[in-house]
Short mmCIF file of C-alpha atoms and ligand atoms in Angstrom, two decimals:
data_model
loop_
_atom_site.label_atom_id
_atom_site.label_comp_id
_atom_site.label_asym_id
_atom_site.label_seq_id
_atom_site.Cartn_x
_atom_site.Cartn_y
_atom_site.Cartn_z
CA UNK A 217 -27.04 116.02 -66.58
CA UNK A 218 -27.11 119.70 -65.66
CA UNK A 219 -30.47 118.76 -64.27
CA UNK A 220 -29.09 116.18 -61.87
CA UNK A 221 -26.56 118.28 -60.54
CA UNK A 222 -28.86 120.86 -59.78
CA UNK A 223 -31.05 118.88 -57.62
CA UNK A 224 -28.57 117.89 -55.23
CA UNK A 225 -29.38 119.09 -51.84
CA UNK A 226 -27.54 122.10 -50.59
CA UNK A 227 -24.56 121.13 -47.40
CA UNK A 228 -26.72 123.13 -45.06
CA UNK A 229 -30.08 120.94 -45.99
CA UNK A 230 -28.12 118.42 -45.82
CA UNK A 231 -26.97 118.67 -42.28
CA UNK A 232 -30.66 119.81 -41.29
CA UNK A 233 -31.46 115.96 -41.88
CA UNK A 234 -32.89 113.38 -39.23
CA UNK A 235 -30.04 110.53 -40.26
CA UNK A 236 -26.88 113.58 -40.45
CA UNK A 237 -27.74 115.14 -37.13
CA UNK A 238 -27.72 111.95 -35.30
CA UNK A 239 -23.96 111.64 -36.70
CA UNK A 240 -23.53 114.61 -35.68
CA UNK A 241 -24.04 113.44 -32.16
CA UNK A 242 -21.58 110.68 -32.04
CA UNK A 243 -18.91 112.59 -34.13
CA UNK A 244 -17.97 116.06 -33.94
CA UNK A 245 -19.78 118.55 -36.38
CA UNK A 246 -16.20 119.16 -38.26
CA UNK A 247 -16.60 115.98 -39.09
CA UNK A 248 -19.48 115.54 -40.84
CA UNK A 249 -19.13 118.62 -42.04
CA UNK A 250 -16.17 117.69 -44.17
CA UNK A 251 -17.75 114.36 -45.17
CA UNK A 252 -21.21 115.72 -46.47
CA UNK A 253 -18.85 117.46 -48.55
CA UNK A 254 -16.28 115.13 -50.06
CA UNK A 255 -19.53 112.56 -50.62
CA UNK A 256 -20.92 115.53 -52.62
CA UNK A 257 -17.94 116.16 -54.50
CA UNK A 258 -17.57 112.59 -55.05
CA UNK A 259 -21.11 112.53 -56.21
CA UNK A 260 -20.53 115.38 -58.71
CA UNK A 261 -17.50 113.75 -60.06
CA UNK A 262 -19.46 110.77 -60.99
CA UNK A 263 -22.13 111.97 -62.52
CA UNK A 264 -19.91 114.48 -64.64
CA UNK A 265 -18.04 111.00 -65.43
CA UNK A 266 -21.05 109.19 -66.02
CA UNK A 267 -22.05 108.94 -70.16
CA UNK A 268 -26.11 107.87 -69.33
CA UNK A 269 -27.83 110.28 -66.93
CA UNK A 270 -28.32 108.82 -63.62
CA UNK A 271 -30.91 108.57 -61.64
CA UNK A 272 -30.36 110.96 -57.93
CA UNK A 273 -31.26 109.75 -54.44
CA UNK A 274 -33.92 111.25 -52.60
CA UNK A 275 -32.79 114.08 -50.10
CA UNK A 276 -33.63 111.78 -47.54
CA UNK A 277 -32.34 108.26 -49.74
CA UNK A 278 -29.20 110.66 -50.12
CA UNK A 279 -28.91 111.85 -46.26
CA UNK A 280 -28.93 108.23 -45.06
CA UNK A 281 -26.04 107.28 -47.52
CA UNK A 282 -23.73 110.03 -46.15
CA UNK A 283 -24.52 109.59 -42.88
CA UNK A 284 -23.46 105.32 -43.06
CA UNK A 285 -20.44 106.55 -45.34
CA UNK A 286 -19.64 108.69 -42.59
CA UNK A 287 -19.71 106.78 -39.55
CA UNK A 288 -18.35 103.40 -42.04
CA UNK A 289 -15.07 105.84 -42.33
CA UNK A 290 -14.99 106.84 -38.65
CA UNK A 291 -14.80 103.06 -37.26
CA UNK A 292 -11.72 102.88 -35.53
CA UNK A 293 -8.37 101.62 -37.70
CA UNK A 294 -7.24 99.29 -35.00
CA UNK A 295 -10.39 96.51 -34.32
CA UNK A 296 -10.59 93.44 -32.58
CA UNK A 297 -10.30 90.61 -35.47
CA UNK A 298 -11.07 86.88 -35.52
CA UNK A 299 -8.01 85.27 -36.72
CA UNK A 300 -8.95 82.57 -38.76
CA UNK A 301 -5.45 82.37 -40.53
CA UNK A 302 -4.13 79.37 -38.80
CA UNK A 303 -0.70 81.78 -38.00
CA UNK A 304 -0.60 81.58 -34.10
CA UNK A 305 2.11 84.33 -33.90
CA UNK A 306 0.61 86.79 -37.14
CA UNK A 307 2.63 90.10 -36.50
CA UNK A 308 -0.25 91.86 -38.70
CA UNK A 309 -2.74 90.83 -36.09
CA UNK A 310 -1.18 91.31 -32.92
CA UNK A 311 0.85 88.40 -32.40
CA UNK A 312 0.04 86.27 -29.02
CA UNK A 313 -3.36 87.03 -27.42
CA UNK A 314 -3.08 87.44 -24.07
CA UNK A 315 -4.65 85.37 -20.97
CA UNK A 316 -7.77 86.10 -19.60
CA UNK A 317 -5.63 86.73 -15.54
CA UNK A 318 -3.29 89.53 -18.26
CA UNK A 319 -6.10 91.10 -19.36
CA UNK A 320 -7.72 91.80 -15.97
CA UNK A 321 -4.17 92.95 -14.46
CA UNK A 322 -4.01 95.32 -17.40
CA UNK A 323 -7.56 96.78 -16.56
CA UNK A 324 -6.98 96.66 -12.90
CA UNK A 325 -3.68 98.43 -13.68
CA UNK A 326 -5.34 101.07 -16.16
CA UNK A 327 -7.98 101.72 -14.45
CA UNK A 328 -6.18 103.83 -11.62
CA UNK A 329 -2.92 104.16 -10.18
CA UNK A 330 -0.26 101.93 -9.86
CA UNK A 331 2.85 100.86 -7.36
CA UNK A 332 4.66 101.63 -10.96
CA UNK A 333 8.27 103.01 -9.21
CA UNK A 334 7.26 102.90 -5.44
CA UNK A 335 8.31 100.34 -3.16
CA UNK A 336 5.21 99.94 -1.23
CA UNK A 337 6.97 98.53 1.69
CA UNK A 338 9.02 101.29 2.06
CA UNK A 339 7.39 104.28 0.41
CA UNK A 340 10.60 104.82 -1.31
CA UNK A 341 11.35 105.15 -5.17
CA UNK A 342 11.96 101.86 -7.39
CA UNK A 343 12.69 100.88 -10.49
CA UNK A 344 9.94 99.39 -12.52
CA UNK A 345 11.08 96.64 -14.05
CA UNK A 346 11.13 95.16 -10.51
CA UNK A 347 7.33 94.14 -10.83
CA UNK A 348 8.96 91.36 -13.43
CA UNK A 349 12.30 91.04 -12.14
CA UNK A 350 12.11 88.06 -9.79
CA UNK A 351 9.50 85.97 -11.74
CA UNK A 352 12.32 86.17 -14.61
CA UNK A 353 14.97 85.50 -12.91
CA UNK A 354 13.32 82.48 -10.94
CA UNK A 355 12.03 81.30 -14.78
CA UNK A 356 15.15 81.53 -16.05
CA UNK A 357 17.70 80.92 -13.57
CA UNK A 358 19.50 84.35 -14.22
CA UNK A 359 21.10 86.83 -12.01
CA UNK A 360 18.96 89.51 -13.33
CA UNK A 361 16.20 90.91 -15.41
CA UNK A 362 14.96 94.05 -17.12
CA UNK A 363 12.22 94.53 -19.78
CA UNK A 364 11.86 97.06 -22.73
CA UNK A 365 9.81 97.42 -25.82
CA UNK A 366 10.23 94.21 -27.54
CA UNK A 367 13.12 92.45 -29.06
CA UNK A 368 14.78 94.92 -31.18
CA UNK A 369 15.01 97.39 -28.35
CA UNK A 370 16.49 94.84 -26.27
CA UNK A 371 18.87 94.51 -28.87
CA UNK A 372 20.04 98.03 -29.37
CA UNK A 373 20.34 99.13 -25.89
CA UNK A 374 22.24 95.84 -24.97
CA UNK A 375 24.58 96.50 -28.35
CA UNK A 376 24.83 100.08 -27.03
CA UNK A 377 25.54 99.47 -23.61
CA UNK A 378 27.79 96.94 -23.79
CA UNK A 379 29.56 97.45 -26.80
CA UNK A 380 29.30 100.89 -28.33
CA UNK A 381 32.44 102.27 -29.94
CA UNK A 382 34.06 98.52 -30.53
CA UNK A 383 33.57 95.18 -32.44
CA UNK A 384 31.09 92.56 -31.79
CA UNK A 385 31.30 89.30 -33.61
CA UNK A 386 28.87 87.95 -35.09
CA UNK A 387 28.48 84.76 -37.57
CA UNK A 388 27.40 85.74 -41.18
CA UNK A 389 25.33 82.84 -41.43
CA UNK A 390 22.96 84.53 -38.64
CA UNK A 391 22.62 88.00 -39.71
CA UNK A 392 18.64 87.96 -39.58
CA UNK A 393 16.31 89.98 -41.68
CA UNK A 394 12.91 89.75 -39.85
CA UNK A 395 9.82 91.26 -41.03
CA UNK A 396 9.02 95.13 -40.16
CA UNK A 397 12.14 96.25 -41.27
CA UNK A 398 14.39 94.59 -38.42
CA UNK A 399 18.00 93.62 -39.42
CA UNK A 400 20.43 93.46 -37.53
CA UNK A 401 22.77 95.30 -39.13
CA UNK A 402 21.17 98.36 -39.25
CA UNK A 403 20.41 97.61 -35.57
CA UNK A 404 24.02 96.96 -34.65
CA UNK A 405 25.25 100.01 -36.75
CA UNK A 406 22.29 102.20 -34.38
CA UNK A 407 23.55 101.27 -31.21
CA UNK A 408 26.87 102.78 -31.94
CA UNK A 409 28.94 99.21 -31.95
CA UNK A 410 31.09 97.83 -35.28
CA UNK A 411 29.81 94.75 -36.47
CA UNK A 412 32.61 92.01 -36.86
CA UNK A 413 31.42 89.29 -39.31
CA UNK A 414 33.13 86.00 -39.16
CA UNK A 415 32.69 82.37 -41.00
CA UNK A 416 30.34 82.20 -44.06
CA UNK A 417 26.61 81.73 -44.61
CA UNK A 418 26.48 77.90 -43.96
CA UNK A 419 29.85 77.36 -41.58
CA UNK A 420 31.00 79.23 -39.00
CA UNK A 421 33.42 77.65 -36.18
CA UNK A 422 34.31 78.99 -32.44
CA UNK A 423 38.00 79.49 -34.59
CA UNK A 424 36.07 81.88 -36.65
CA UNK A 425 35.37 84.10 -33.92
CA UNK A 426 38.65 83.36 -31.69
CA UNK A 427 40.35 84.95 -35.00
CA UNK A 428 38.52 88.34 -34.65
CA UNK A 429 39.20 88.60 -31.32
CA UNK A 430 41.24 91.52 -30.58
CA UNK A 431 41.86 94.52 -28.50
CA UNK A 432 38.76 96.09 -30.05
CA UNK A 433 36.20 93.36 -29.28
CA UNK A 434 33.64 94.22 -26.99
CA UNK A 435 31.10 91.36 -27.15
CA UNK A 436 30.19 87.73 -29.07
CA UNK A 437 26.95 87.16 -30.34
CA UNK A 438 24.83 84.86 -31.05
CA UNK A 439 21.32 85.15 -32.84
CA UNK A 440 18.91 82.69 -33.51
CA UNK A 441 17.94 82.36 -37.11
CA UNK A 442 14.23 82.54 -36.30
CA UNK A 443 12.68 82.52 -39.49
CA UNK A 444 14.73 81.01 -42.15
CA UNK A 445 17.09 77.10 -41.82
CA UNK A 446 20.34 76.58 -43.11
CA UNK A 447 20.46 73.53 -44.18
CA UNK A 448 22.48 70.79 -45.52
CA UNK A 449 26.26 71.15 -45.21
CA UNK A 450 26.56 73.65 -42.55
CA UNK A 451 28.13 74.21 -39.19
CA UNK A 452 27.67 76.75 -35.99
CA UNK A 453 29.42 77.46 -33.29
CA UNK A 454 27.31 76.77 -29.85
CA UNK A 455 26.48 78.51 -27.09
CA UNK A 456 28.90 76.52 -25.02
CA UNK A 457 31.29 76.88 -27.53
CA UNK A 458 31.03 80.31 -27.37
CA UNK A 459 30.57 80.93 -23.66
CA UNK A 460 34.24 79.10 -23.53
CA UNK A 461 35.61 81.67 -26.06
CA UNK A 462 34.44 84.60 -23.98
CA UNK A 463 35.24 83.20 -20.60
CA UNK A 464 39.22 83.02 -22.01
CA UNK A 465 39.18 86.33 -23.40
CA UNK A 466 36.93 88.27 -20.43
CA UNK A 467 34.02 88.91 -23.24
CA UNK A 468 30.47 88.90 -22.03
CA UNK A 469 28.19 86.66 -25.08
CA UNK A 470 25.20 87.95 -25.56
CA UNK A 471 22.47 85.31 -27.06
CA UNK A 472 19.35 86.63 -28.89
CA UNK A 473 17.09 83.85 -29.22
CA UNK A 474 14.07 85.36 -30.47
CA UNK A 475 10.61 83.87 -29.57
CA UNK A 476 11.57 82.91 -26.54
CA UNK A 477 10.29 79.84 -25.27
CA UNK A 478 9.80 79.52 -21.42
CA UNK A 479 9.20 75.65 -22.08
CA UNK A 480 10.97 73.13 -24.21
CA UNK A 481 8.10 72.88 -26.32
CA UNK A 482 9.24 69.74 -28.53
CA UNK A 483 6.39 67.67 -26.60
CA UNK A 484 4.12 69.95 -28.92
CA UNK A 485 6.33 69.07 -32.03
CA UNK A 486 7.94 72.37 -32.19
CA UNK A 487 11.55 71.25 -32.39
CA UNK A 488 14.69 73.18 -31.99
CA UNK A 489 13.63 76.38 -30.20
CA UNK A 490 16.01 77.35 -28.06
CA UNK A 491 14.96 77.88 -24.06
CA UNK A 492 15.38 81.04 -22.20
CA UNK A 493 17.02 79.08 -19.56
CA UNK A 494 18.75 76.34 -20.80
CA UNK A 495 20.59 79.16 -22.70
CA UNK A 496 21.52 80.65 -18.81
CA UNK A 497 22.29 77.50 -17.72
CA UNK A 498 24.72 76.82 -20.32
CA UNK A 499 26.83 80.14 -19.25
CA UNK A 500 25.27 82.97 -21.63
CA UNK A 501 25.79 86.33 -20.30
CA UNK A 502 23.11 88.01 -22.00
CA UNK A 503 19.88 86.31 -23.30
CA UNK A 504 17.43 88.80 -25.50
CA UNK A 505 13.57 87.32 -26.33
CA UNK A 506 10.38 88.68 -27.28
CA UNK A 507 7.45 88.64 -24.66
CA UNK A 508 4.73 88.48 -27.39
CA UNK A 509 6.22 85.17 -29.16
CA UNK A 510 6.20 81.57 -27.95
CA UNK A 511 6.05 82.99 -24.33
CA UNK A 512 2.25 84.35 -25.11
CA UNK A 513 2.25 87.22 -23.64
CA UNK A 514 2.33 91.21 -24.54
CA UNK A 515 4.84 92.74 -26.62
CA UNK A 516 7.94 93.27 -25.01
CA UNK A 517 11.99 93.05 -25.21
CA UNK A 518 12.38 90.12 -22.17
CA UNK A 519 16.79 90.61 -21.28
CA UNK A 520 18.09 88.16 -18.68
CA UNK A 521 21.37 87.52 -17.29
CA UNK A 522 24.58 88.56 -14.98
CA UNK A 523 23.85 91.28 -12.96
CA UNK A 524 26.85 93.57 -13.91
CA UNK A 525 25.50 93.66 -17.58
CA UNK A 526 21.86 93.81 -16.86
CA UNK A 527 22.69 96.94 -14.52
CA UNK A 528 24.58 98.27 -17.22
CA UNK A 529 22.03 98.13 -19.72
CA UNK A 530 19.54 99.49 -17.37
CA UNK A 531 21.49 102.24 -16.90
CA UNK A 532 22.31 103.18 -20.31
CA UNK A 533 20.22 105.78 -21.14
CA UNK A 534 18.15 104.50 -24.14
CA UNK A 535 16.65 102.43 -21.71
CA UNK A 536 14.68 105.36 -20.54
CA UNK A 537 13.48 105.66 -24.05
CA UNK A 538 12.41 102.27 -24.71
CA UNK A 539 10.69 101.83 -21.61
CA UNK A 540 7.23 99.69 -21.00
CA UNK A 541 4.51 100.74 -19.17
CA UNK A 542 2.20 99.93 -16.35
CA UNK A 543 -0.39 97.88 -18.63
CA UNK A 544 3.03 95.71 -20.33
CA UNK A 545 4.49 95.43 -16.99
CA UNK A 546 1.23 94.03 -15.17
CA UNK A 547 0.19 92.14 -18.51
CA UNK A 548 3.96 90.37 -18.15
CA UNK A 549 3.90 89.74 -14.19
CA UNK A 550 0.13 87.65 -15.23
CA UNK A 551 1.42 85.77 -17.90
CA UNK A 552 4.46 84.75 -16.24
CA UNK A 553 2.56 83.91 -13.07
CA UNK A 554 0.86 80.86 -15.67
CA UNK A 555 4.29 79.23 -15.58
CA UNK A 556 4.48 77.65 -12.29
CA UNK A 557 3.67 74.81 -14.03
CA UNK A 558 3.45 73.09 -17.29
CA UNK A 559 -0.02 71.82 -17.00
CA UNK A 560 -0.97 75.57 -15.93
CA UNK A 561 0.73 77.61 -18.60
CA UNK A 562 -0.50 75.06 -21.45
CA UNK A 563 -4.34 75.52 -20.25
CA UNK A 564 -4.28 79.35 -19.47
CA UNK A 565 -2.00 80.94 -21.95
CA UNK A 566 -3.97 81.12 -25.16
CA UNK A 567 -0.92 80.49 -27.74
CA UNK A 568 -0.12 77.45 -25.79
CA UNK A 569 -3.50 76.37 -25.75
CA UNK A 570 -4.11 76.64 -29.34
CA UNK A 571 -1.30 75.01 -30.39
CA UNK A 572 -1.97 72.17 -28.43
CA UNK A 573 -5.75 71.74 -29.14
CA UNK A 574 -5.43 67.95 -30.03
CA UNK A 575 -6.80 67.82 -34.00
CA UNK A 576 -9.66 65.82 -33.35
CA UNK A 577 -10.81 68.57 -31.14
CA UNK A 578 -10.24 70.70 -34.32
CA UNK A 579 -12.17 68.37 -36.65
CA UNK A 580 -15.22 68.15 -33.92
CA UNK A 581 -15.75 71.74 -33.97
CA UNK A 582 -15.36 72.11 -37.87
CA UNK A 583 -17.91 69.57 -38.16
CA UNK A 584 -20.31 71.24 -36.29
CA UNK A 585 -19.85 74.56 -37.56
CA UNK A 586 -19.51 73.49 -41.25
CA UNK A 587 -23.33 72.63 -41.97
CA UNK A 588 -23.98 76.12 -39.94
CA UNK A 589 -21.92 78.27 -42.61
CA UNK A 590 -23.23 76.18 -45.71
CA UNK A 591 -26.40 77.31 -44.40
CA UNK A 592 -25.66 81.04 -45.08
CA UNK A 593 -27.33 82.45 -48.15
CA UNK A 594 -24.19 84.13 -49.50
CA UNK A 595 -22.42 80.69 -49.17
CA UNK A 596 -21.98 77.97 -51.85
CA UNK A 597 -20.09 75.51 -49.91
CA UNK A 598 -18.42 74.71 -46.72
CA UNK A 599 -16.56 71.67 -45.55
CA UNK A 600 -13.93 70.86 -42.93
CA UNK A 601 -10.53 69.84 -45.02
CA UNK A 602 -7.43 68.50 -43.33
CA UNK A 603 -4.54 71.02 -43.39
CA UNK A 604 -1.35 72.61 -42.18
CA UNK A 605 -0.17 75.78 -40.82
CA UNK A 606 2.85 77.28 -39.35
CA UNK A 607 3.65 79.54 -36.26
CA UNK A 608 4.30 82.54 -37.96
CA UNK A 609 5.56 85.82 -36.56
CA UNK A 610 9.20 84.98 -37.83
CA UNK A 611 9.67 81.99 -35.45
CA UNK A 612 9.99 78.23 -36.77
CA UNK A 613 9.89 78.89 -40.45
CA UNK A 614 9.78 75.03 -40.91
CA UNK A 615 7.58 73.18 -38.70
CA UNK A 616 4.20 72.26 -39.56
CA UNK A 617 1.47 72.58 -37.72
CA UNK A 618 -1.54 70.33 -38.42
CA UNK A 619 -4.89 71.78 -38.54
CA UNK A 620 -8.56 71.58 -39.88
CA UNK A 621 -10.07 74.66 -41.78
CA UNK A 622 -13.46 75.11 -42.94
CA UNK A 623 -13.35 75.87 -46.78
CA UNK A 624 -15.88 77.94 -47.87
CA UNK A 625 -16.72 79.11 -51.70
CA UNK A 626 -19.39 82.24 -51.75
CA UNK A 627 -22.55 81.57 -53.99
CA UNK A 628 -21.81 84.91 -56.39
CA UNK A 629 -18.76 87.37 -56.54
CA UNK A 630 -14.89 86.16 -56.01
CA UNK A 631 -13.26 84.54 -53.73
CA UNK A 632 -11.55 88.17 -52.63
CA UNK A 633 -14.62 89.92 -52.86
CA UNK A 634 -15.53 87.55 -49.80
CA UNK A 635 -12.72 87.71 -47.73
CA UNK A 636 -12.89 91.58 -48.17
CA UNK A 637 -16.54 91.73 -46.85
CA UNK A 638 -15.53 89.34 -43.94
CA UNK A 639 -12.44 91.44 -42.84
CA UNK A 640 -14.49 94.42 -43.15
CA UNK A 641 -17.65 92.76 -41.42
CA UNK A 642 -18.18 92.68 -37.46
CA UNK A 643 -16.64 91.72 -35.89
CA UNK A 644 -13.97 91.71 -38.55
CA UNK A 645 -12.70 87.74 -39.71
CA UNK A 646 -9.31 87.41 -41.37
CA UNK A 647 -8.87 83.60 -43.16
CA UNK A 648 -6.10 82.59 -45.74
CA UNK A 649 -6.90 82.23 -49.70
CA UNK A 650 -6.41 79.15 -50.44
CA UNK A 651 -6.82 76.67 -53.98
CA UNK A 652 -9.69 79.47 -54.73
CA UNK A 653 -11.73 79.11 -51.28
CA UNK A 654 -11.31 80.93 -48.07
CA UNK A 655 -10.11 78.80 -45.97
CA UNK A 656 -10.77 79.13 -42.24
CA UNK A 657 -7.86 77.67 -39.64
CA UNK A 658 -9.40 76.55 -36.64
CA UNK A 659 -5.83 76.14 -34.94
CA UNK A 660 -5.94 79.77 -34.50
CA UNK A 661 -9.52 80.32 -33.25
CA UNK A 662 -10.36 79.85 -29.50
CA UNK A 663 -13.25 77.68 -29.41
CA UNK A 664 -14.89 80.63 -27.63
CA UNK A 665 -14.79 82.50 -30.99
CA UNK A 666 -17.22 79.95 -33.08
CA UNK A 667 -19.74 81.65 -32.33
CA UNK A 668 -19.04 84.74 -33.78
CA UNK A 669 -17.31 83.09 -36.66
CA UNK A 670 -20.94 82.03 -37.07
CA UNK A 671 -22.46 85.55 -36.60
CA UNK A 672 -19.72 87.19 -38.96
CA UNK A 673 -21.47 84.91 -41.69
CA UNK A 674 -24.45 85.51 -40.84
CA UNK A 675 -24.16 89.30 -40.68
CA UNK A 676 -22.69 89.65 -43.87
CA UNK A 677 -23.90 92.76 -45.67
CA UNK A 678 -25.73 92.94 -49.52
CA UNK A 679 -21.94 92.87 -51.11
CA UNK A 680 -19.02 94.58 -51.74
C1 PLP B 883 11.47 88.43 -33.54
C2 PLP B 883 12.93 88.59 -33.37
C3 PLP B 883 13.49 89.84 -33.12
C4 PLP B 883 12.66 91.08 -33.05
O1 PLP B 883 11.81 91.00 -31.94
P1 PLP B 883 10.60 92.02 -31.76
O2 PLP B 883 10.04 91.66 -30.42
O3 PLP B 883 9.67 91.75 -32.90
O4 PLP B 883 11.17 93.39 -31.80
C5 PLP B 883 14.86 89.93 -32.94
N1 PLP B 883 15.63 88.83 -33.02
C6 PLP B 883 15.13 87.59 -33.26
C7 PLP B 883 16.06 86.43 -33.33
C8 PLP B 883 13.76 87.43 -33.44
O5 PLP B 883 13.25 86.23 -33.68
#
């Protein structure tokens, strides 16, 4: 044992080596400095731990290990994935992928500088929600528009702004929970404003909230319960209902309906999502939505509506913390651009797209690529099965989405030992565990990706 440890190569020869000094080219010398190290202690550990005596690399066997441990731990945390999950909207990979016109107005925008807060025309200062202003408000019908980080920051500042210091009512059967830590109680509590609840979890009427009304009240709300249903004996108040109420009492209602659909999108058998503007049209004040949800594009807090509350919000000065930036502003004006027309946004935003890839597209491509993967060496099996998946990313909790997979089964190891060395592979694949194979949604792969669905198999390293 003794023996072993004593014929470990010294740091310094270490870092003398062909395979460590070309690290040290493409990461800084601290760096592999500090990882020749830990390997080594790592190493010692081991072989301290180890009962038999083990046999020790080669200086040189030993110098190539570090250096691939090395660079394996300096890959960047945040890579591009293949999401083979069948969840359109998955929050742990990104939500909605952008359109191809987005991504060149973010590069074009990034690249130098940008009419951010200058009015071209005039050479004087602007604000920068502008750039988005007048596609929202011609999308929606609203007075005005302003955009912040995403949802919940639309949320606070429009809680804060409008209502900080008094009541707003709000229905207990709509006091979401959605995932990453968002509820809104904690949100409404934040923004400075008391939250009144009224009616129970299944029935709330407009009575319900007339009967909190009082001197105190600054605002009603609505939310949308995005990812959970109450169902069976139940009862809500509507927006009409509601925009009544606050038109007798002088109460602005604000309406937070989550994914934010630009398009009624029940053609594509996603039913009961409310509209950005059907939710103007029917007298809201306030309408909050998410730009990285149904609407496909990047992640942002989308608020529409009258123009003395939208001013007021912009003026409030969280606003100036929770503000986007060129690349989100430029990514937004693309994506809305797409919905001149139905026909347009369904072919060029990529959410819409996928979700309305007609299934025997689905089963085409999973017939082709099938026999492909069951002719990788590490695979067993893989077959096209009929499935069904769901939106995801805390919007329409019930409606199934039908879909094709590819199941797969490996020829040795587990099923998780696979899907480990395909989200670790390159470029990185993420599928969904399913029955004891790793199933692989096509609904939520753009048929530009099969080929490196193929090459992810294909590349698959000696094991975990
Ligand atoms: C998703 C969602 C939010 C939070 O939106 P983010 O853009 O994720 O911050 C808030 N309210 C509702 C109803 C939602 O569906």
């Amino acid at each position: 044992m003794s023996n072993v440890l004593r014929n470990i190569p010294s740091v310094n020869e270490l870092l003398e080596s062909a395979p460590l000094r070309r690290v040290v080219d493409r990461v800084s010398h601290h760096v592999v400095v500090t990882g020749v190290r830990s390997f080594l202690d790592n190493l010692r550990r081991e072989l301290h731990a180890a009962s038999a005596e083990r046999r020790i690399l080669k200086p040189a066997e030993l110098a190539e290990r570090i250096a691939e441990w090395i660079l394996a731990s300096e890959r960047p945390r945040l890579r591009p994935a293949i999401n083979a999950t069948g969840i359109l909207l998955h929050t742990g990979l990104g939500r909605a992928p952008l359109a191809e016109s987005a991504i060149q107005a973010v590069a074009d925008a990034a690249r130098g500088y940008a009419s951010l807060e200058i009015d071209l025309e005039t050479g004087d200062r602007s604000q920068r929600a502008l750039a988005v202003e007048r596609p929202l408000r011609n999308l929606t019908g609203s007075e005005s528009a302003f955009v912040v980080n995403n949802n919940a920051a639309a949320t606070l500042v429009t809680l804060a702004a409008l209502g900080a210091g008094r009541e707003v009512v709000v229905s207990r059967g709509e006091l979401i929970e959605i995932g990453g830590s968002y509820r809104l109680p904690e949100v409404m509590e934040q923004s400075g404003c008391r939250l009144r609840e009224v009616g129970t979890t299944n029935k709330t009427r407009a009575a319900d909230y007339e009967r909190a009304i009082g001197p105190d009240t600054a605002a009603l709300m609505k939310v949308h319960t995005s990812n959970y249903r109450v169902v069976g004996f139940t009862e809500e108040a509507s927006i009409e209902e509601l925009v009544t109420l606050g038109g007798k009492h002088a109460l602005p209602v604000i309406d937070d309906i989550g994914s934010g659909a630009l398009l009624d999108l029940g053609p594509y058998g996603i039913d009961g999502e409310p509209v950005a503007g059907d939710r103007i049209r029917s007298g809201a004040d306030v309408v909050l939505f998410s730009g990285d949800k149904l609407l496909g594009g990047p992640q942002c807090g989308i608020i529409v509506g009258r123009k003395k509350w939208i001013t007021a919000i912009m003026n409030h000065p969280l606003s100036r913390a929770l503000r986007v930036d060129k690349m989100t502003l430029a990514a937004l004006a693309a994506t809305l651009a797409l919905y001149r027309s139905r026909d347009c946004a369904e072919q060029h935003v990529p959410l819409l797209a996928l979700l309305t890839t007609p299934i025997e597209n689905l089963r085409n491509r999973a017939e082709r690529l099938a026999p492909q993967l069951a002719a990788v060496p590490e695979l067993a099996t893989a077959e096209p099965i009929d499935d069904v998946t769901y939106l995801g990313g805390g919007s329409v909790p019930a409606q199934r989405v039908p879909t094709i997979c590819i199941a797969v089964t490996p020829r040795r190891g587990t099923i998780d030992q696979l899907a480990h060395r395909l989200r670790v592979g390159e470029p990185a694949v993420v599928g969904r565990i399913q029955q004891d194979r790793l199933c692989l949604d096509l609904r939520s792969v753009p048929p530009s990706d099969d080929r490196r669905l193929v090459d992810a198999f294909e590349h698959l390293g000696a094991g975990p």
